[in-house]
Coordinates of C-alpha atoms and ligand atoms in Angstrom, one line a residue:
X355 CA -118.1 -65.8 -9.9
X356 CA -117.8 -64.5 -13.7
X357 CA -114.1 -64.5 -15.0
X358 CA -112.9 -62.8 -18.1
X359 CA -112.8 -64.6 -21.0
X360 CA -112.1 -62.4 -23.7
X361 CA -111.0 -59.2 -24.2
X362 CA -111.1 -57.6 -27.7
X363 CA -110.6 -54.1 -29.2
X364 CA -111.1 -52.2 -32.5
X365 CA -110.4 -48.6 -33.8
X366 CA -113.9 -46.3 -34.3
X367 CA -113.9 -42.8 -34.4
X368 CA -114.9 -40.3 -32.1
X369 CA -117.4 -36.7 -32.5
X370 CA -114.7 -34.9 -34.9
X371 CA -114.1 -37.8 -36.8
X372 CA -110.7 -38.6 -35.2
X373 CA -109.4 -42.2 -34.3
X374 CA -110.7 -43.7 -31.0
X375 CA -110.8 -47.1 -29.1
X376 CA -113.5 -49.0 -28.4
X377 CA -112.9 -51.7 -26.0
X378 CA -115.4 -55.5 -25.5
X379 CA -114.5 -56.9 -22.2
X380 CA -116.7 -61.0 -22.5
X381 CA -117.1 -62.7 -19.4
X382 CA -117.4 -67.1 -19.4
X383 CA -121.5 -66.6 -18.2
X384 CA -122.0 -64.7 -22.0
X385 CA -122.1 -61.1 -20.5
X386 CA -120.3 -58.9 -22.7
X387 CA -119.9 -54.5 -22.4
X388 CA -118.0 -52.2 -24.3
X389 CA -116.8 -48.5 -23.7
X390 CA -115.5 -45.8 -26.0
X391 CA -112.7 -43.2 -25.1
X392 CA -113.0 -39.0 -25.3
X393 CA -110.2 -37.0 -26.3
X394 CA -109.0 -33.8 -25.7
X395 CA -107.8 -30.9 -27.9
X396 CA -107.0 -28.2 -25.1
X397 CA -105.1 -30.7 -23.0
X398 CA -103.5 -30.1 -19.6
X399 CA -99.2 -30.2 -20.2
X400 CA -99.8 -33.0 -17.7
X401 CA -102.3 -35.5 -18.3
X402 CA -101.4 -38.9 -19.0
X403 CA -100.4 -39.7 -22.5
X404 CA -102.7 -41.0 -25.5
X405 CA -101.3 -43.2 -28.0
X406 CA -101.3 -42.3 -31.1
X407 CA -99.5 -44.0 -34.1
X408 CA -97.7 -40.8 -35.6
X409 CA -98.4 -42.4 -39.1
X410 CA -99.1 -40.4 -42.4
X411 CA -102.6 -42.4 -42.0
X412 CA -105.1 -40.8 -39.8
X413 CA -102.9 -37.4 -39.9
X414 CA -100.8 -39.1 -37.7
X415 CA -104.0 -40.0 -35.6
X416 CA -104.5 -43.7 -35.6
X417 CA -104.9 -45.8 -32.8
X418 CA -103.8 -48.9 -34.2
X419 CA -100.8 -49.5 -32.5
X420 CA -102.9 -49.0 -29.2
X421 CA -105.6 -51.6 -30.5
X422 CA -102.7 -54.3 -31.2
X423 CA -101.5 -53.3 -27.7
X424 CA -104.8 -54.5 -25.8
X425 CA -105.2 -57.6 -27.8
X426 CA -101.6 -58.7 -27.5
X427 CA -100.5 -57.6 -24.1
X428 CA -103.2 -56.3 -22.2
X429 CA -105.5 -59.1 -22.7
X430 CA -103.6 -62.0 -21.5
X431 CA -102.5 -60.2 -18.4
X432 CA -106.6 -60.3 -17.4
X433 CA -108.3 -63.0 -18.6
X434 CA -109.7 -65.1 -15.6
X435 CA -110.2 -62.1 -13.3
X436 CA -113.2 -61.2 -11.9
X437 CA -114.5 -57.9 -13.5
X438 CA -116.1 -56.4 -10.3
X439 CA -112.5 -56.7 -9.0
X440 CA -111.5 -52.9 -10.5
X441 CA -108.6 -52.3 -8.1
X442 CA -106.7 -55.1 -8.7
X443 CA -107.3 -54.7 -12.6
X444 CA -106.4 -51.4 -12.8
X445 CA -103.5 -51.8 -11.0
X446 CA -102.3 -54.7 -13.3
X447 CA -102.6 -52.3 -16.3
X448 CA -101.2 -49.4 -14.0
X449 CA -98.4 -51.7 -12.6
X450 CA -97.7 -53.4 -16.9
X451 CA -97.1 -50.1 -18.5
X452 CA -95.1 -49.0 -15.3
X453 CA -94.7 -45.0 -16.4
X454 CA -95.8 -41.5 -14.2
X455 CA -97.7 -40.9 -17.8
X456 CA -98.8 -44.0 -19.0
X457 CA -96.5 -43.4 -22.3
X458 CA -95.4 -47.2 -22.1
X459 CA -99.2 -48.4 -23.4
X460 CA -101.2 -45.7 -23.4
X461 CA -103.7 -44.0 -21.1
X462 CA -106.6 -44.6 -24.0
X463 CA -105.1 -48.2 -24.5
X464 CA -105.5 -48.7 -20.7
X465 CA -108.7 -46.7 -20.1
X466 CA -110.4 -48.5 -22.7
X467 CA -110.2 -51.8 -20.7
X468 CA -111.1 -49.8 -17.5
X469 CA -114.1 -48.6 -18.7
X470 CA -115.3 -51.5 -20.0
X471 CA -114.4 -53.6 -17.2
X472 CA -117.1 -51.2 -15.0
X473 CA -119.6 -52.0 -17.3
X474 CA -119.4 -55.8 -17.5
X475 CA -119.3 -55.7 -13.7
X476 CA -122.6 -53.7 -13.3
X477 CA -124.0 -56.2 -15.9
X478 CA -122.7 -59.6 -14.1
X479 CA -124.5 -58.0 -11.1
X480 CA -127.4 -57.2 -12.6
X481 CA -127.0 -53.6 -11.1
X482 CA -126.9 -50.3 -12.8
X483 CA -123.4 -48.9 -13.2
X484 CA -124.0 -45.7 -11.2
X485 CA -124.4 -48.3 -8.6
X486 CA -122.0 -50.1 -9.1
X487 CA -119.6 -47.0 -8.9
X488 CA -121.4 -46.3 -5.3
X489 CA -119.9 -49.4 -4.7
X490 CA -116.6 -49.1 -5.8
X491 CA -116.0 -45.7 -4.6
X492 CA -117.0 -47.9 -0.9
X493 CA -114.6 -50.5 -2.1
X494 CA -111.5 -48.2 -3.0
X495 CA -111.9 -45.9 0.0
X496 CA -113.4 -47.4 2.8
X497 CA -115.7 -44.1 2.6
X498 CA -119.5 -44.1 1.7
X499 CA -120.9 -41.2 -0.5
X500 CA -124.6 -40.4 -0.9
X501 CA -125.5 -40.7 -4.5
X502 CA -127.1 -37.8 -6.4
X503 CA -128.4 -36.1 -9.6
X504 CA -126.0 -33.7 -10.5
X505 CA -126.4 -30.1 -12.1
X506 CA -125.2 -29.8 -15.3
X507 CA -123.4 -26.7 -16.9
X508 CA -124.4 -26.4 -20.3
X509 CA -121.7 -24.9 -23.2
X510 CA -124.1 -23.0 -25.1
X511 CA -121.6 -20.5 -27.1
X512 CA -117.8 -21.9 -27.9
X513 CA -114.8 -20.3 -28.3
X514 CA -110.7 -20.9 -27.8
X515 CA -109.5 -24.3 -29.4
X516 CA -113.2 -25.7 -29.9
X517 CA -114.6 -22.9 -32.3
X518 CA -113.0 -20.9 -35.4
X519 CA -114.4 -17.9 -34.2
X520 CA -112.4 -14.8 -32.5
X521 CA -113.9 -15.7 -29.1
X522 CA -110.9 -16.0 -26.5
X523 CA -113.1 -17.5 -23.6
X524 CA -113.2 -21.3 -24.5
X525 CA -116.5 -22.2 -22.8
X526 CA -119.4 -20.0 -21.8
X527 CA -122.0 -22.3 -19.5
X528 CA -125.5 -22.1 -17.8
X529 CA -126.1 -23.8 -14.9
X530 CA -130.2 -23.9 -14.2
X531 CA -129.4 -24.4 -10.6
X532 CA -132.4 -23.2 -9.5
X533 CA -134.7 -25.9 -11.2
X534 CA -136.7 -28.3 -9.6
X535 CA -135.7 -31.6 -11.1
X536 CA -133.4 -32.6 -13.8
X537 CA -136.3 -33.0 -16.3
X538 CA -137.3 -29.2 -15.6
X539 CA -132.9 -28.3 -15.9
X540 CA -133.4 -29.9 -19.7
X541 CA -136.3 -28.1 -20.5
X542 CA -134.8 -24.3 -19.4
X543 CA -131.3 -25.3 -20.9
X544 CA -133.0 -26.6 -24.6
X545 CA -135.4 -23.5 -24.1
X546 CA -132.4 -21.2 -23.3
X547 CA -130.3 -23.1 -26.3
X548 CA -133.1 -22.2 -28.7
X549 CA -133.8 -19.2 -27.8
X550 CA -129.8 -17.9 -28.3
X551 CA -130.2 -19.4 -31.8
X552 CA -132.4 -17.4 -32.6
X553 CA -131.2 -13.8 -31.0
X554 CA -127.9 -14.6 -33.3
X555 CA -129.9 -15.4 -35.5
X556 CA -131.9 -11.9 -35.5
X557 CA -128.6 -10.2 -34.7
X558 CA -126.9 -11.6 -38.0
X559 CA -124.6 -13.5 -36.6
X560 CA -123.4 -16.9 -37.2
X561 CA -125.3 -20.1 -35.4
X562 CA -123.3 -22.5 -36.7
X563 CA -121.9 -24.7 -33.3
X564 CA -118.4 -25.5 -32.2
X565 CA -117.1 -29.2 -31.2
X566 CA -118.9 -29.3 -28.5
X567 CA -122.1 -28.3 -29.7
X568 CA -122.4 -24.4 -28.4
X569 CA -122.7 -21.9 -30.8
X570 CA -119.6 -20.3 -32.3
X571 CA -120.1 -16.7 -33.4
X572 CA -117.8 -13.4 -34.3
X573 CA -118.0 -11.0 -31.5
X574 CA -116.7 -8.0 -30.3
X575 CA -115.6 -8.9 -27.1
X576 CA -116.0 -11.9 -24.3
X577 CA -118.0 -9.7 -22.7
X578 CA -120.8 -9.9 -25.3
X579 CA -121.0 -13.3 -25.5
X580 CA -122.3 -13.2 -21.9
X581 CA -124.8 -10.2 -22.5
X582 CA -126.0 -12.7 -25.0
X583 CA -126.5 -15.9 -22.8
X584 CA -128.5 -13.5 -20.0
X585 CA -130.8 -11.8 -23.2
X586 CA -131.3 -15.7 -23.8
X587 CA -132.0 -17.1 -20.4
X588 CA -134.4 -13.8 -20.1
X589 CA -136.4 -14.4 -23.3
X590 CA -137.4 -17.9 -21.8
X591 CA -139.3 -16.5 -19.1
X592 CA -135.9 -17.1 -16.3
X593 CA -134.1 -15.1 -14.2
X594 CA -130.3 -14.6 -14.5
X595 CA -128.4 -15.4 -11.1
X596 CA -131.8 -16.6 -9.4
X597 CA -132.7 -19.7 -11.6
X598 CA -129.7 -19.7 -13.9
X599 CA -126.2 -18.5 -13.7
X600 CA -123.2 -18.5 -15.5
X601 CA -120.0 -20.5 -15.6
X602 CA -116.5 -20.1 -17.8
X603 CA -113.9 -21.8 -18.8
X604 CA -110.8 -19.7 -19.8
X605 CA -108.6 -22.3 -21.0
X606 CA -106.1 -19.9 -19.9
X607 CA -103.6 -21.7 -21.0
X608 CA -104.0 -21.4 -24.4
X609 CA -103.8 -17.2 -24.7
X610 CA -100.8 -17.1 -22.1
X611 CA -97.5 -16.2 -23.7
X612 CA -95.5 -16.8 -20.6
X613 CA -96.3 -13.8 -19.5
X614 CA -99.0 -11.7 -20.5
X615 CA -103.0 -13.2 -21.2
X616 CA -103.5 -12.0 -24.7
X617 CA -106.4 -11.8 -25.3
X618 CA -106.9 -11.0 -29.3
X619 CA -111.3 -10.7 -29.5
X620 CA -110.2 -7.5 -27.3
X621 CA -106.4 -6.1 -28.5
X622 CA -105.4 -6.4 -25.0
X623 CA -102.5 -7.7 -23.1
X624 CA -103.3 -8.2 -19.5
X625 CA -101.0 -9.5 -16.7
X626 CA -101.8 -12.2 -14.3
X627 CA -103.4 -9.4 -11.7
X628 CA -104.6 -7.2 -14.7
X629 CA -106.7 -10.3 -15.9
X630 CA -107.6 -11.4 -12.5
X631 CA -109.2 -7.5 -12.7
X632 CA -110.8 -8.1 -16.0
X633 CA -112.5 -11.9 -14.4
X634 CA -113.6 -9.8 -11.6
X635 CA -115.3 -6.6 -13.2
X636 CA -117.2 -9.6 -15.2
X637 CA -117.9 -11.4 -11.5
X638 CA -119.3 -8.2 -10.4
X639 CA -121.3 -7.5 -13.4
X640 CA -122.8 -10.5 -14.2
X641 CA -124.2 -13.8 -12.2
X642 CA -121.3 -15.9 -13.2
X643 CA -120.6 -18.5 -9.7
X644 CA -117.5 -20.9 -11.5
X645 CA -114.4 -20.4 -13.6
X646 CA -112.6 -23.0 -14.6
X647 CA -108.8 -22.5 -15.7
X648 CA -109.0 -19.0 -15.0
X649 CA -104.9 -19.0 -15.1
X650 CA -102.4 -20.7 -17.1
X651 CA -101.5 -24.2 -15.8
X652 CA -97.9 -22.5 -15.0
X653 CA -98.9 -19.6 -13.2
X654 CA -98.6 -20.8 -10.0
X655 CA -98.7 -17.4 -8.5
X656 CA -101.5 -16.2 -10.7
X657 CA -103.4 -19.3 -9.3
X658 CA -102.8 -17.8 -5.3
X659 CA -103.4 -14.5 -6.2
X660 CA -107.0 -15.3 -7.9
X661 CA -107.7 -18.0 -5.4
X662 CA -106.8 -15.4 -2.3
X663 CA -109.0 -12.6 -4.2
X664 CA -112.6 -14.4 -5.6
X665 CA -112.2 -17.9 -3.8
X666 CA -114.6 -17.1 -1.7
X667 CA -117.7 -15.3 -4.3
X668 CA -116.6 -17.9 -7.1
X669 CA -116.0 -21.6 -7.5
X670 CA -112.4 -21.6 -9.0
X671 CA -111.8 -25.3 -11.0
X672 CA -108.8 -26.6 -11.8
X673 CA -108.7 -28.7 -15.4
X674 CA -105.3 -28.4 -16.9
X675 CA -104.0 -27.1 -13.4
X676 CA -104.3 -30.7 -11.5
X677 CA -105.3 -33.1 -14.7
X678 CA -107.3 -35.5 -12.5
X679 CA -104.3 -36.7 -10.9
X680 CA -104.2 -36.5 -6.5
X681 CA -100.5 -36.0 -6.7
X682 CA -100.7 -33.0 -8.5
X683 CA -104.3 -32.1 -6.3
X684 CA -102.2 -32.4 -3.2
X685 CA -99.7 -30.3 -4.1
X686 CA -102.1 -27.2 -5.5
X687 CA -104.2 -28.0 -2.0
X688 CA -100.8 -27.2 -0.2
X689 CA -100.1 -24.0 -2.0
X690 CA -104.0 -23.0 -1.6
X691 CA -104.8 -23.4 -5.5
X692 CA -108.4 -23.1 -6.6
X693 CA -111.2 -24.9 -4.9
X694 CA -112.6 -27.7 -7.2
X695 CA -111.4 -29.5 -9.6
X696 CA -112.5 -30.9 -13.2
X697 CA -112.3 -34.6 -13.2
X698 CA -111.6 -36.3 -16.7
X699 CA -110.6 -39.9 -16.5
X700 CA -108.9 -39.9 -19.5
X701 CA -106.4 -37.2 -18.1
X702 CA -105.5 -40.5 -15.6
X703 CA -106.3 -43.3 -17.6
X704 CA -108.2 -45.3 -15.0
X705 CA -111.7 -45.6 -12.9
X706 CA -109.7 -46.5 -9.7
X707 CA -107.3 -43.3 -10.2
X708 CA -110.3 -41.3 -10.7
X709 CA -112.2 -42.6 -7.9
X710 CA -109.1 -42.0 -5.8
X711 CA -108.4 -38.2 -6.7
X712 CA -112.4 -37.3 -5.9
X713 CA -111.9 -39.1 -2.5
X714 CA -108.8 -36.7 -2.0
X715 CA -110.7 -33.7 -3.7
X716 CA -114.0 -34.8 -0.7
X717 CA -111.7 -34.9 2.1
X718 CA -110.3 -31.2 1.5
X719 CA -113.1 -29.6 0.8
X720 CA -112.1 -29.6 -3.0
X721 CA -115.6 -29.3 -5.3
X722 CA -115.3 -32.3 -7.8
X723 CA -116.9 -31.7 -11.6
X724 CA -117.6 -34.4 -13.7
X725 CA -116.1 -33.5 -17.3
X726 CA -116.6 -34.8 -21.0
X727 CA -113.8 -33.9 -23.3
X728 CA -114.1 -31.9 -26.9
X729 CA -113.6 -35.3 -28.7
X730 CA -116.4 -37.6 -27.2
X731 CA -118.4 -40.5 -28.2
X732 CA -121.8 -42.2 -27.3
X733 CA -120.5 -43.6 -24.8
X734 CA -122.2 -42.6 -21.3
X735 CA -120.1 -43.9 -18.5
X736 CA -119.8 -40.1 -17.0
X737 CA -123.3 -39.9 -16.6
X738 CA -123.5 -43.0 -14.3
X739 CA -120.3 -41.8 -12.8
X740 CA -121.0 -38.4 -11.8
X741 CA -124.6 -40.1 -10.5
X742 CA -123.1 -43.1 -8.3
X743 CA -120.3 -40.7 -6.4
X744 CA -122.7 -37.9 -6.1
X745 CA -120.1 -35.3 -7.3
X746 CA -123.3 -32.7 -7.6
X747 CA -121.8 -31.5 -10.9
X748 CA -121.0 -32.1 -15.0
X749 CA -120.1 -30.8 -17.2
X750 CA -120.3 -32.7 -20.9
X751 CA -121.5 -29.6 -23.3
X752 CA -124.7 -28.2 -25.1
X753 CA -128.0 -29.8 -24.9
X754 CA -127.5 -30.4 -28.7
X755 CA -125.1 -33.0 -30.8
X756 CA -126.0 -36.7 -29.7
X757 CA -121.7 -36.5 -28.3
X758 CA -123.0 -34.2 -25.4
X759 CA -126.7 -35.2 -25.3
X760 CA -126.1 -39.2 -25.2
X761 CA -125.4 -38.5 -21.1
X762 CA -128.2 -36.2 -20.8
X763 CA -130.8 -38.1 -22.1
X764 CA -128.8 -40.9 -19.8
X765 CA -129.6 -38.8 -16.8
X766 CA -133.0 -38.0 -17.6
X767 CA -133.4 -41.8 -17.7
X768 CA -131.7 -42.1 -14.4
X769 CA -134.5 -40.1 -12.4
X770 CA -137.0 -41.8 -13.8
X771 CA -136.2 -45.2 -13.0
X772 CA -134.0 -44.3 -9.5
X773 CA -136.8 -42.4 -7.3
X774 CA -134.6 -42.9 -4.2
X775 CA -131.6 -40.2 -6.1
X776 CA -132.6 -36.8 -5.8
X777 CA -130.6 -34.0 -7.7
X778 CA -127.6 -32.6 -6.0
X779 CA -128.7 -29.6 -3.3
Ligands
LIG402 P1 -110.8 -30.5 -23.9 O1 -111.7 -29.3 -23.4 O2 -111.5 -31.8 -23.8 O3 -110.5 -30.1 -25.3 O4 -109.6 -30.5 -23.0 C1 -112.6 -29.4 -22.3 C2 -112.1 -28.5 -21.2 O5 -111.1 -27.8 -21.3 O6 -112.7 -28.5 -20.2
LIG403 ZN1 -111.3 -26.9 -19.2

């Protein structure tokens, strides 16, 4: 049985150029694996905390102090475990830092080491890691889960906090659901990508790309960006809302004033129900099947009303409404809050926390969405996670910018090599 026999940490820098931890968990056989952490810029109010160091270095963006964190005090607390045992690791960290948000060490200090534990694991097992997640997600449980292929949704055209356009909308997605494979899904959504470049480009507007690697033009409304993506999916030969439709991500949270969704692209100032009515006339109008933060994280009521009124035509997500954590995913299944739910493990901070709140999503019937963040890395873990607890969806940006396409091509190497794992129905 492999033990831990070193555990070392250093600060690299992540797809915007900002501070980041990379983790190297070495085992006493030789084995060694290391893991990256994303970042977020339009974060939930509740996610677990990262640690920065607040320094005039780094605008205040190091991760130094996180670094000296691992090496001094996380590392002795696991050297000699057993890396395949992620429960009782995670706990340790979980159990060490001893705050609701992780503020004590950090969630990126502590993810860091999580991620990289799941790696050395898979290695010391010889197994890949989306199989090695099948396991653990047994493991944690008790419950089996049928691995899959999921369907991505691409972020071909940026707005919100990711772009310095006027776009209100954050994230405007295709999701090729109607390909065969996920070798056909890549070749639609790069054919799709391209051809969008160049209607922009015809149209004389901008094609430059936003963090996570969609383009980022001036338009008049939200509305256009979507007549757009369908002229796009159209010019390559596809058919909107039979092989391709649509998905959002409002990012509400970021254009509510406490009380109104202002929504500048457009001069208007809508309340919770008149915005609601705005998501709707676009439901109606156009194939779009998901919407993730539709409301403000705080809008509790906003949340019912939309759930009560397009729940059933539209898959409603919750990101910065239940920030991967089951407490909070209990409480929104309670007061009948959306029905699926973006999963980020840094929002958490660990892989047992996150295999825990998709268990709790499964059970109620909650649809679970593996998620990037704006700030990633080449790290690919989400790939092999969204793979070995067959979540049937991600989400992890553009098919463009090695950040977002590191996990594709990772998929794509996925079906070839793993026959038996079909994509998601
Ligand atoms: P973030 O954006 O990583 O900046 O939070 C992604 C999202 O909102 O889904
Ligand atoms: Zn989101």
């Amino acid at each position: 049985m492999a033990k831990i026999s070193d555990v070392n940490a250093i600060q690299v820098f992540d797809s915007r150029g900002v501070p980041t931890i990379s983790c190297k968990i070495t085992l006493d056989n030789g084995i060694s694996a290391s893991s990256m952490v994303p970042s977020g810029a339009s974060t939930g109010s509740k996610e677990a905390l990262e640690l920065r160091d607040n320094e005039d270095s780094y605008h205040g963006k190091g991760v130094l102090k996180a670094v000296t964190k691992i090496k001094n005090k996380l590392k002795p607390l696991i050297l000699g475990l057993n890396p395949a045992n992620q429960l009782e690791i995670d706990q340790i960290l979980i159990d060490f830092d001893g705050t609701e948000d992780k503020s004590k060490i950090g969630a990126n200090s502590i993810l860091a080491i999580s991620l990289a534990i799941s790696h050395a694991a898979a290695k010391d097992q010889n197994i890949d890691l989306h199989e090695h997640f099948l396991n653990l997600y047994k493991n944690i449980t008790g419950d089996s889960i049928k691995p899959s292929i999921p369907i991505p949704m691409f972020n071909i055209l940026n707005g919100g906090e990711h772009a310095n356009n006027n776009i209100d909308i954050q994230e405007f997605m295709i999701i090729p659901q109607g390909a065969k494979n996920f070798s056909e899904i890549m070749k639609w959504s790069s054919e799709i990508y391209h051809n969008l470049k160049n209607i922009l480009q015809i149209k004389g507007f901008s094609s430059s790309v936003g963090d996570e690697g969609g383009f980022a033009p001036n338009l008049e409304s939200n509305e256009e960006a979507i007549k757009l993506i369908i002229e796009a999916i159209k010019s390559s030969g596809l058919k909107p809302g039979v092989d391709v439709n649509i998905a959002l991500d409002c990012a509400a949270s970021e254009f509510f004033d406490g009380k109104n969704y202002v929504l500048k692209s457009e001069n208007k100032k809508l309340s919770s129900s008149e915005f609601i009515n705005y998501l709707k006339v676009l439901i109606d109008k156009y194939p779009i099947t998901s919407i993730e933060d539709a409301m403000d994280e705080n809008d509790i009521d906003g949340w019912k009303l939309i759930t009560e009124e397009l729940g059933d035509k539209c898959q409603l997500v919750g990101d910065d409404l239940f920030v991967t954590n089951e407490k909070i995913l209990i409480e929104g299944i309670q007061k009948k809050l959306a029905n699926s739910i973006l999963i980020k493990f840094n929002q958490v901070g660990t892989i047992t926390e996150t295999i825990q709140t998709i268990h709790s999503a499964n059970i109620h019937k909650i649809k679970p969405i593996i998620s990037h963040r704006s700030g990633e890395t080449e790290d690919t873990t989400i790939a092999d996670l969204a793979v070995g607890l067959g979540v049937g969806q991600i989400k992890t940006g553009a098919p463009c910018r090695s950040d977002r396409i590191a996990k594709y091509n990772r998929l794509l190497w996925i079906e070839n090599e793993s026959s038996n794992i079909l994509l998601n129905e």
